[in-house]
Tab-separated table of C-alpha atoms and ligand atoms in Angstrom:
chain	number	residue	atom	x	y	z
A	5	MET	CA	4.363	-12.344	-29.356
A	6	LEU	CA	1.255	-13.611	-27.557
A	7	MET	CA	0.865	-14.173	-23.828
A	8	HIS	CA	1.662	-17.602	-22.415
A	9	GLN	CA	-1.768	-18.959	-21.497
A	10	THR	CA	-2.108	-20.876	-18.262
A	11	MET	CA	-4.714	-21.934	-15.756
A	12	ARG	CA	-4.493	-22.532	-12.070
A	13	TRP	CA	-4.655	-26.106	-10.814
A	14	PHE	CA	-4.952	-26.838	-7.111
A	15	GLY	CA	-3.299	-30.244	-7.399
A	16	PRO	CA	-4.567	-33.828	-7.318
A	17	ASN	CA	-7.595	-32.928	-5.131
A	18	ASP	CA	-8.817	-30.293	-7.582
A	19	PRO	CA	-12.130	-31.384	-9.167
A	20	VAL	CA	-10.889	-29.674	-12.342
A	21	LYS	CA	-8.551	-32.087	-14.063
A	22	LEU	CA	-5.290	-31.371	-15.856
A	23	SER	CA	-6.869	-32.748	-19.017
A	24	ASP	CA	-9.590	-30.058	-18.690
A	25	ILE	CA	-6.907	-27.399	-18.539
A	26	ARG	CA	-5.250	-28.835	-21.606
A	27	GLN	CA	-8.560	-28.815	-23.474
A	28	ALA	CA	-9.024	-25.179	-22.473
A	29	GLY	CA	-6.012	-24.559	-24.711
A	30	CYS	CA	-3.341	-23.968	-22.076
A	31	ALA	CA	0.291	-24.825	-22.505
A	32	GLY	CA	1.171	-23.924	-18.942
A	33	VAL	CA	-0.131	-24.732	-15.494
A	34	VAL	CA	-0.020	-22.605	-12.360
A	35	THR	CA	0.069	-24.634	-9.189
A	36	ALA	CA	1.488	-24.977	-5.685
A	37	LEU	CA	2.272	-27.699	-3.188
A	38	HIS	CA	-0.680	-26.828	-0.967
A	39	HIS	CA	-0.050	-29.807	1.288
A	40	ILE	CA	3.256	-28.391	2.537
A	41	PRO	CA	2.633	-25.906	5.369
A	42	PRO	CA	3.986	-22.348	5.058
A	43	GLY	CA	7.505	-22.118	6.478
A	44	HIS	CA	8.541	-25.619	5.374
A	45	VAL	CA	10.887	-26.509	2.523
A	46	TRP	CA	9.520	-27.705	-0.797
A	47	SER	CA	11.839	-30.617	-1.549
A	48	ILE	CA	13.116	-31.406	-5.023
A	49	THR	CA	11.288	-34.740	-4.867
A	50	GLU	CA	7.924	-33.114	-4.095
A	51	ILE	CA	8.438	-30.495	-6.784
A	52	ASN	CA	9.379	-33.126	-9.338
A	53	ILE	CA	6.357	-35.307	-8.530
A	54	ARG	CA	4.083	-32.360	-9.336
A	55	LYS	CA	6.132	-31.353	-12.342
A	56	PHE	CA	5.914	-34.824	-13.862
A	57	MET	CA	2.141	-35.004	-13.291
A	58	ILE	CA	1.791	-31.857	-15.365
A	59	GLY	CA	4.363	-32.974	-17.930
A	60	SER	CA	2.610	-36.266	-18.467
A	61	GLU	CA	-0.507	-34.309	-19.548
A	62	GLY	CA	1.529	-32.463	-22.166
A	63	MET	CA	1.891	-29.161	-20.301
A	64	THR	CA	4.555	-27.411	-18.218
A	65	TRP	CA	4.472	-26.043	-14.695
A	66	THR	CA	5.196	-22.430	-15.573
A	67	VAL	CA	4.310	-20.482	-12.455
A	68	VAL	CA	4.226	-21.269	-8.748
A	69	GLU	CA	1.196	-19.767	-7.040
A	70	SER	CA	1.865	-19.460	-4.220
A	71	LEU	CA	5.037	-20.164	-2.364
A	72	PRO	CA	3.372	-18.927	0.824
A	73	VAL	CA	5.008	-16.548	3.265
A	74	SER	CA	4.367	-17.778	6.802
A	75	GLU	CA	2.582	-15.692	9.407
A	76	ALA	CA	5.805	-15.862	11.465
A	77	ILE	CA	7.632	-14.023	8.657
A	78	LYS	CA	4.837	-11.450	8.307
A	79	THR	CA	4.792	-10.746	12.048
A	80	GLN	CA	8.549	-11.337	12.555
A	81	SER	CA	7.947	-13.694	15.416
A	82	GLY	CA	8.928	-17.220	16.445
A	83	ASP	CA	10.921	-19.103	13.837
A	84	TYR	CA	10.771	-16.405	11.164
A	85	LYS	CA	14.493	-16.459	10.382
A	86	LYS	CA	14.352	-20.204	9.901
A	87	HIS	CA	11.255	-19.780	7.712
A	88	ILE	CA	13.088	-17.270	5.511
A	89	ALA	CA	16.027	-19.664	5.201
A	90	ASN	CA	13.550	-22.415	4.258
A	91	TYR	CA	11.910	-20.083	1.740
A	92	CYS	CA	15.298	-19.518	0.093
A	93	GLN	CA	15.900	-23.270	0.043
A	94	SER	CA	12.542	-23.823	-1.660
A	95	LEU	CA	13.587	-21.242	-4.257
A	96	ARG	CA	16.829	-23.120	-4.868
A	97	ASN	CA	14.906	-26.360	-5.267
A	98	LEU	CA	12.382	-24.794	-7.648
A	99	ALA	CA	15.199	-23.316	-9.720
A	100	ALA	CA	16.902	-26.713	-9.833
A	101	CYS	CA	13.667	-28.109	-11.319
A	102	GLY	CA	13.540	-25.342	-13.932
A	103	ILE	CA	10.598	-23.346	-12.530
A	104	LYS	CA	11.128	-19.622	-12.940
A	105	VAL	CA	8.162	-17.550	-11.756
A	106	ILE	CA	7.115	-17.513	-8.113
A	107	THR	CA	3.956	-15.778	-6.892
A	108	TYR	CA	3.385	-14.921	-3.255
A	109	ASN	CA	1.485	-12.390	-1.188
A	110	PHE	CA	2.005	-10.487	2.031
A	111	MET	CA	-1.607	-10.183	3.201
A	112	PRO	CA	-1.886	-10.673	6.947
A	113	VAL	CA	-3.970	-13.656	8.114
A	114	LEU	CA	-6.498	-13.798	5.278
A	115	ASP	CA	-5.857	-14.012	1.566
A	116	TRP	CA	-8.849	-12.749	-0.412
A	117	VAL	CA	-12.133	-11.948	1.315
A	118	ARG	CA	-15.685	-12.065	-0.046
A	119	THR	CA	-19.081	-12.005	1.642
A	120	ASP	CA	-20.839	-14.214	-0.911
A	121	VAL	CA	-19.198	-16.885	-3.065
A	122	ASN	CA	-22.495	-17.877	-4.733
A	123	TRP	CA	-23.893	-14.537	-5.742
A	124	LYS	CA	-26.611	-15.063	-8.313
A	125	LEU	CA	-26.275	-13.054	-11.516
A	126	PRO	CA	-29.375	-12.191	-13.577
A	127	ASP	CA	-28.553	-15.022	-16.027
A	128	GLY	CA	-28.394	-17.637	-13.245
A	129	ALA	CA	-24.610	-17.997	-13.123
A	130	ARG	CA	-22.864	-17.448	-9.796
A	131	ALA	CA	-20.117	-14.950	-9.000
A	132	LEU	CA	-17.995	-13.854	-6.054
A	133	TYR	CA	-19.317	-10.759	-4.306
A	134	PHE	CA	-18.075	-8.373	-1.655
A	135	GLU	CA	-20.807	-6.404	0.059
A	136	LYS	CA	-19.493	-3.746	2.380
A	137	ASN	CA	-22.445	-3.637	4.814
A	138	ALA	CA	-22.494	-7.406	5.099
A	139	PHE	CA	-18.767	-7.488	5.761
A	140	ILE	CA	-19.029	-4.860	8.489
A	141	ALA	CA	-21.972	-6.792	9.960
A	142	PHE	CA	-19.829	-9.940	9.956
A	143	ASP	CA	-17.010	-8.118	11.729
A	144	LEU	CA	-19.197	-6.431	14.358
A	145	PHE	CA	-21.978	-8.906	15.044
A	146	LEU	CA	-20.740	-12.363	14.034
A	147	LEU	CA	-16.987	-12.356	14.567
A	148	ARG	CA	-17.363	-9.688	17.283
A	149	ARG	CA	-13.812	-8.497	16.876
A	150	PRO	CA	-12.813	-6.522	19.952
A	151	GLY	CA	-12.520	-2.814	19.111
A	152	ALA	CA	-13.963	-3.244	15.601
A	153	GLU	CA	-16.311	-0.231	16.003
A	154	LYS	CA	-13.267	2.068	15.936
A	155	ASP	CA	-12.624	1.166	12.296
A	156	TYR	CA	-16.020	2.313	11.016
A	157	THR	CA	-18.005	5.540	10.949
A	158	LYS	CA	-21.302	5.839	12.840
A	159	GLU	CA	-23.145	5.806	9.539
A	160	GLU	CA	-21.383	2.627	8.386
A	161	ILE	CA	-22.242	0.920	11.670
A	162	ARG	CA	-25.876	1.990	11.392
A	163	GLN	CA	-26.177	0.669	7.859
A	164	ALA	CA	-24.464	-2.605	8.797
A	165	LYS	CA	-26.842	-3.009	11.737
A	166	ASP	CA	-29.875	-2.428	9.497
A	167	ARG	CA	-28.516	-4.954	7.031
A	168	PHE	CA	-27.861	-7.501	9.761
A	169	ASP	CA	-31.318	-7.104	11.298
A	170	LEU	CA	-32.884	-7.924	7.945
A	171	MET	CA	-30.865	-11.138	7.500
A	172	ARG	CA	-32.504	-14.461	8.154
A	173	GLU	CA	-30.663	-16.994	10.303
A	174	HIS	CA	-29.419	-19.041	7.357
A	175	GLU	CA	-28.127	-15.896	5.632
A	176	LYS	CA	-26.135	-15.036	8.729
A	177	GLN	CA	-24.657	-18.510	8.757
A	178	THR	CA	-23.732	-18.330	5.083
A	179	LEU	CA	-22.137	-14.927	5.540
A	180	PHE	CA	-20.167	-16.223	8.506
A	181	ALA	CA	-18.957	-19.252	6.538
A	182	ASN	CA	-18.059	-17.229	3.413
A	183	ALA	CA	-16.086	-14.595	5.270
A	184	LEU	CA	-14.105	-17.275	7.107
A	185	LEU	CA	-13.256	-19.315	4.033
A	186	GLY	CA	-9.732	-20.655	4.163
A	187	LEU	CA	-7.015	-19.901	1.707
A	188	PRO	CA	-7.482	-20.709	-1.961
A	189	GLY	CA	-6.703	-24.390	-2.401
A	190	SER	CA	-7.908	-25.309	1.056
A	191	ASP	CA	-11.184	-26.977	2.023
A	192	VAL	CA	-10.731	-26.037	5.633
A	193	ALA	CA	-12.301	-22.762	6.734
A	194	PHE	CA	-10.878	-20.774	9.625
A	195	THR	CA	-12.713	-20.969	12.932
A	196	PRO	CA	-13.738	-17.612	14.427
A	197	GLN	CA	-11.372	-18.235	17.337
A	198	GLN	CA	-8.448	-18.893	14.975
A	199	VAL	CA	-9.114	-15.602	13.210
A	200	LEU	CA	-9.439	-13.686	16.485
A	201	ASN	CA	-6.199	-15.220	17.769
A	202	ALA	CA	-4.405	-14.414	14.537
A	203	LEU	CA	-5.706	-10.828	14.619
A	204	GLU	CA	-4.308	-10.516	18.115
A	205	THR	CA	-0.798	-11.229	16.792
A	206	TYR	CA	-1.099	-8.027	14.702
A	207	ARG	CA	-2.093	-5.813	17.636
A	208	GLU	CA	1.262	-3.997	17.576
A	209	ILE	CA	1.751	-4.163	13.791
A	210	ASP	CA	0.626	-1.155	11.803
A	211	ALA	CA	1.150	-0.590	8.068
A	212	ASP	CA	4.642	0.884	8.554
A	213	ARG	CA	5.796	-2.053	10.586
A	214	LEU	CA	4.283	-4.616	8.222
A	215	ARG	CA	6.032	-2.815	5.368
A	216	GLN	CA	9.352	-3.070	7.231
A	217	HIS	CA	8.762	-6.812	7.663
A	218	LEU	CA	8.060	-7.155	3.950
A	219	PHE	CA	11.178	-5.172	3.041
A	220	TYR	CA	13.299	-7.308	5.359
A	221	PHE	CA	11.891	-10.450	3.723
A	222	LEU	CA	12.636	-9.043	0.252
A	223	GLN	CA	16.168	-8.067	1.207
A	224	GLN	CA	16.851	-11.659	2.220
A	225	VAL	CA	15.011	-13.387	-0.596
A	226	ILE	CA	15.493	-11.229	-3.702
A	227	PRO	CA	19.315	-11.625	-3.894
A	228	VAL	CA	18.804	-15.403	-3.811
A	229	ALA	CA	16.117	-15.207	-6.494
A	230	GLU	CA	18.362	-13.000	-8.605
A	231	GLU	CA	21.279	-15.382	-8.343
A	232	LEU	CA	18.969	-18.232	-9.397
A	233	ASN	CA	17.479	-16.156	-12.212
A	234	LEU	CA	13.972	-16.451	-10.719
A	235	GLN	CA	11.216	-13.899	-10.999
A	236	MET	CA	9.323	-13.128	-7.807
A	237	ALA	CA	5.791	-11.798	-8.337
A	238	ILE	CA	4.004	-10.301	-5.359
A	239	HIS	CA	0.222	-10.465	-5.573
A	240	PRO	CA	-1.717	-7.313	-4.656
A	241	ASP	CA	-4.068	-7.228	-1.685
A	242	ASP	CA	-7.588	-8.389	-2.417
A	243	PRO	CA	-9.504	-6.222	-1.713
A	244	PRO	CA	-6.823	-3.526	-1.853
A	245	TYR	CA	-7.471	-1.861	1.512
A	246	PRO	CA	-7.310	-2.817	5.202
A	247	VAL	CA	-9.811	-5.427	6.387
A	248	LEU	CA	-10.651	-6.459	9.964
A	249	GLY	CA	-8.310	-3.740	11.193
A	250	LEU	CA	-5.352	-5.488	9.530
A	251	PRO	CA	-2.861	-3.361	7.630
A	252	ARG	CA	-2.362	-4.025	3.930
A	253	VAL	CA	0.701	-2.785	2.091
A	254	VAL	CA	0.375	-4.014	-1.506
A	255	SER	CA	-2.664	-2.041	-2.600
A	256	THR	CA	-1.516	0.989	-4.605
A	257	GLU	CA	0.996	2.130	-7.212
A	258	GLU	CA	3.080	3.776	-4.471
A	259	ASP	CA	3.070	0.550	-2.449
A	260	ILE	CA	4.452	-1.299	-5.454
A	261	ALA	CA	7.085	1.376	-6.096
A	262	ALA	CA	8.244	1.122	-2.459
A	263	ILE	CA	8.426	-2.672	-2.686
A	264	ILE	CA	10.604	-2.527	-5.770
A	265	SER	CA	12.923	0.107	-4.347
A	266	ALA	CA	13.328	-1.886	-1.125
A	267	ALA	CA	15.270	-4.540	-3.065
A	268	PRO	CA	16.024	-3.187	-6.535
A	269	SER	CA	16.367	-6.060	-8.962
A	270	SER	CA	14.604	-7.336	-12.032
A	271	SER	CA	13.783	-10.420	-9.920
A	272	ASN	CA	11.659	-8.250	-7.629
A	273	GLY	CA	8.351	-7.933	-9.397
A	274	LEU	CA	4.611	-8.002	-9.475
A	275	CYS	CA	1.743	-10.300	-10.267
A	276	PHE	CA	-0.388	-7.754	-12.099
A	277	CYS	CA	-3.913	-8.663	-10.997
A	278	THR	CA	-6.495	-6.462	-12.692
A	279	GLY	CA	-9.275	-7.815	-10.476
A	280	SER	CA	-7.560	-6.926	-7.204
A	281	LEU	CA	-6.002	-3.584	-8.158
A	282	GLY	CA	-9.128	-2.572	-10.083
A	283	VAL	CA	-11.289	-2.483	-6.960
A	284	ARG	CA	-9.586	0.672	-5.714
A	285	PRO	CA	-11.005	3.515	-7.832
A	286	GLU	CA	-7.837	5.654	-7.746
A	287	ASN	CA	-5.629	2.822	-9.038
A	288	ASP	CA	-4.767	3.608	-12.637
A	289	LEU	CA	-4.073	0.161	-14.038
A	290	LEU	CA	-2.533	1.372	-17.292
A	291	ALA	CA	-0.192	3.686	-15.405
A	292	ILE	CA	0.849	0.761	-13.190
A	293	LEU	CA	1.559	-1.400	-16.226
A	294	ARG	CA	3.600	1.344	-17.875
A	295	ARG	CA	5.565	2.229	-14.773
A	296	PHE	CA	6.559	-1.270	-13.705
A	297	ASN	CA	6.644	-3.013	-17.067
A	298	GLU	CA	9.896	-4.974	-16.717
A	299	HIS	CA	8.904	-5.896	-13.147
A	300	ILE	CA	5.641	-7.510	-14.201
A	301	HIS	CA	6.240	-11.227	-14.169
A	302	PHE	CA	2.759	-12.694	-14.144
A	303	LEU	CA	-0.706	-11.541	-15.213
A	304	HIS	CA	-4.049	-12.292	-13.583
A	305	LEU	CA	-6.745	-11.015	-15.904
A	306	ARG	CA	-10.246	-10.669	-14.494
A	307	ASN	CA	-12.753	-7.912	-14.070
A	308	THR	CA	-14.705	-6.454	-11.202
A	309	ALA	CA	-17.665	-4.079	-11.182
A	310	LYS	CA	-17.878	-1.774	-8.218
A	311	ASP	CA	-20.388	0.774	-7.020
A	312	GLY	CA	-19.557	4.029	-5.253
A	313	TYR	CA	-20.157	2.515	-1.841
A	314	GLY	CA	-17.464	-0.174	-1.664
A	315	ASN	CA	-19.400	-3.189	-2.963
A	316	PHE	CA	-18.024	-5.110	-5.907
A	317	TYR	CA	-18.697	-8.316	-7.787
A	318	GLU	CA	-16.693	-10.281	-10.298
A	319	ALA	CA	-17.987	-9.390	-13.727
A	320	THR	CA	-17.279	-11.230	-16.984
A	321	HIS	CA	-13.646	-11.017	-18.020
A	322	LEU	CA	-14.298	-8.406	-20.687
A	323	GLY	CA	-17.118	-6.649	-18.798
A	324	GLY	CA	-16.714	-4.753	-15.524
A	325	ASP	CA	-14.854	-1.536	-14.829
A	326	THR	CA	-11.489	-2.420	-16.329
A	327	ASP	CA	-11.163	-1.758	-20.025
A	328	MET	CA	-9.600	-5.079	-20.967
A	329	PHE	CA	-8.916	-3.936	-24.520
A	330	LEU	CA	-6.579	-1.210	-23.266
A	331	ILE	CA	-4.948	-3.572	-20.771
A	332	VAL	CA	-4.278	-6.278	-23.353
A	333	LYS	CA	-2.978	-3.706	-25.838
A	334	GLU	CA	-0.570	-2.308	-23.236
A	335	ILE	CA	0.596	-5.815	-22.297
A	336	LEU	CA	1.277	-6.662	-25.930
A	337	GLN	CA	3.265	-3.442	-26.300
A	338	ILE	CA	5.317	-4.300	-23.219
A	339	GLN	CA	5.931	-7.816	-24.503
A	340	ARG	CA	7.055	-6.435	-27.840
A	341	LYS	CA	9.369	-3.932	-26.173
A	342	LEU	CA	10.881	-6.491	-23.798
A	343	GLY	CA	10.909	-9.303	-26.349
A	344	LYS	CA	9.274	-11.784	-24.018
A	345	SER	CA	5.958	-13.490	-23.478
A	346	LEU	CA	4.390	-13.116	-20.047
A	347	PRO	CA	2.472	-15.926	-18.363
A	348	MET	CA	-1.210	-15.046	-17.974
A	349	ARG	CA	-4.131	-16.778	-16.386
A	350	PRO	CA	-7.797	-15.916	-16.509
A	351	ASP	CA	-8.471	-15.309	-12.853
A	352	HIS	CA	-11.721	-16.491	-11.278
A	353	GLY	CA	-14.725	-17.308	-13.403
A	354	HIS	CA	-18.460	-17.545	-13.008
A	355	GLN	CA	-19.908	-20.834	-11.887
A	356	MET	CA	-22.182	-21.745	-14.763
A	357	LEU	CA	-23.774	-24.523	-16.854
A	358	ASP	CA	-22.892	-28.017	-15.587
A	359	ASP	CA	-20.556	-26.565	-12.976
A	360	LEU	CA	-23.522	-25.149	-11.044
A	361	ASP	CA	-24.087	-28.612	-9.567
A	362	LYS	CA	-20.440	-29.296	-8.800
A	363	LYS	CA	-18.409	-28.505	-5.751
A	364	THR	CA	-15.340	-26.582	-6.857
A	365	TYR	CA	-13.051	-24.064	-5.202
A	366	PRO	CA	-14.869	-20.699	-5.181
A	367	GLY	CA	-13.953	-18.787	-8.327
A	368	TYR	CA	-12.183	-21.802	-9.819
A	369	SER	CA	-14.807	-23.896	-11.591
A	370	ALA	CA	-13.725	-25.009	-15.076
A	371	ILE	CA	-16.334	-23.683	-17.485
A	372	GLY	CA	-16.410	-20.060	-16.303
A	373	ARG	CA	-12.642	-19.812	-16.466
A	374	LEU	CA	-12.604	-21.506	-19.840
A	375	LYS	CA	-15.097	-18.907	-21.068
A	376	GLY	CA	-12.925	-16.131	-19.619
A	377	LEU	CA	-9.804	-17.530	-21.235
A	378	ALA	CA	-11.541	-17.921	-24.596
A	379	GLU	CA	-12.709	-14.309	-24.498
A	380	LEU	CA	-9.269	-13.052	-23.512
A	381	ARG	CA	-7.614	-15.184	-26.176
A	382	GLY	CA	-9.913	-13.797	-28.861
A	383	LEU	CA	-9.374	-10.246	-27.672
A	384	GLU	CA	-5.630	-10.737	-27.598
A	385	LEU	CA	-5.453	-12.172	-31.086
A	386	GLY	CA	-7.600	-9.324	-32.417
A	387	VAL	CA	-5.434	-6.673	-30.758
A	388	TYR	CA	-2.248	-8.426	-31.854
A	389	ARG	CA	-3.276	-8.620	-35.500
A	390	TRP	CA	-4.520	-5.053	-35.416
A	391	MET	CA	-1.191	-3.870	-33.960
A	392	LEU	CA	0.703	-5.601	-36.770
A	393	ASP	CA	-1.227	-3.467	-39.232
A	394	GLN	CA	-0.485	-0.194	-37.433
B	12	LIG	C1	-7.210	-15.624	-5.618
B	12	LIG	C2	-5.780	-15.529	-5.929
B	12	LIG	C3	-4.942	-15.215	-4.697
B	12	LIG	C4	-3.496	-15.475	-4.982
B	12	LIG	C5	-2.572	-15.253	-3.826
B	12	LIG	C6	-1.153	-15.226	-4.317
B	12	LIG	O1	-7.939	-16.231	-6.315
B	12	LIG	O2	-5.519	-14.669	-6.934
B	12	LIG	O3	-5.370	-16.021	-3.657
B	12	LIG	O4	-3.320	-16.797	-5.364
B	12	LIG	O5	-2.850	-14.112	-3.132
B	12	LIG	O6	-0.275	-15.403	-3.273
C-alpha cells in the first residue's frame, strides 16, 4: 500500500492552481477555509463550495490544514468556550461533507518562524532559513520585546549584536518583514504592535499552563471527533522550541505522549512533520513513528539541515539531516501493519526555475514542491518494491 499523495492548496487566491496539483500527480488536496476567522464555524455550504472546486478538477479534499484554534482558546480568555463549541460544530459539518482528517496546531501567536524566506542556495534556488543570531537580533533590536534579554545568554546577545551591527538598512528591513510574516495562507503580515500585544496576553502563561489549556481543548474536542470518526492531527511546533519567550508544548516525543494520554482515543493523533521535529537534535524521528504509529494521521515530508548552533535551512526533500529512506520504510511498514494508506504531502519546496520570478506563499511555490513530491514518490516506490522482495 502506497501513501496517499496530496499537495497543499491555499484556495482560490493561491497562484498555484488546482490543475497544477493534479499534474503533479496528486489524487488529494489539503486545504482550509482561510477566509473564515479562527473561532467561527465553517458552514456546510462553505465546505461544500471548496469541496466541489476540488472535485471538479478530478481530486478530493482529503485533509483539512488547518482548522485553526483561536488565540482565545489557547489563552483561555474571552469567548473561548464559545470558540470550542464552534470548533466542534465545524467538525460536525466537515464530517457531514465526508472529510476525515483535520490538522491543527497549538503554537501561541505565531505559526512557523523563519528569518529569511529567500535564502539563496549555491545553485541559485531559494529556501527558507532560520538564523539564530538574526532572530535574536530581531527580538532584541527590531521588535524590542520588553524583557527579551532574560531569554538569552550574554554570549548569545553579544553575537546577535555583532550580527545586527553588520546588517545594512535593507537587510534589517527584510529581517523584520520575514520574522513578522503572517500565517501560512495569509498575505497580511503582523505589525510589531500586534505581536507585542499578543505576547502580552501570554505574560501569565507558562508551558504547564499552556499544556493544561491544550488538554482542556482536547478533552472537549476529541470525544466529538471520535463520535464522528474523524482523525485529529496536531502539527508540531516549528521550530520545536520556545520563541519570543512564548511556551511551546508540541516539540518532543514526551510532549506528544502527554497529548495522547490527555484524551486517549485513536482520533487523537499527530501530523508527523519531519521538517519541524527534525530541527531538534534529540528528537528521534523513527522512535516517534514507531511509538505513535496508529496515532499518526497525516505526514509532512520535508528535510532540514541544521548546524550545531541553532541555524537551519530547508534542504532538498531527500537531502538534509533526516534519512528519508528510513522514514519512508518505517511508514510503509506501519501502513502494512495497520492496513491503511496515510495521506502525505511534500512540505515546503525550493523556489526555483520559472517560480523564481513569481510571487507565491513562502515555501509553497509549485515547481520545488513538485520536485520534492517526485523524489519522494520515486523513493517510496523503490522501497515498496524492495520490501515486497524481502
Ligand atoms: C507550514 C505548515 C504549518 C501548518 C500548521 C498546521 O508550512 O506546515 O503552518 O500548516 O502549523 O496547523
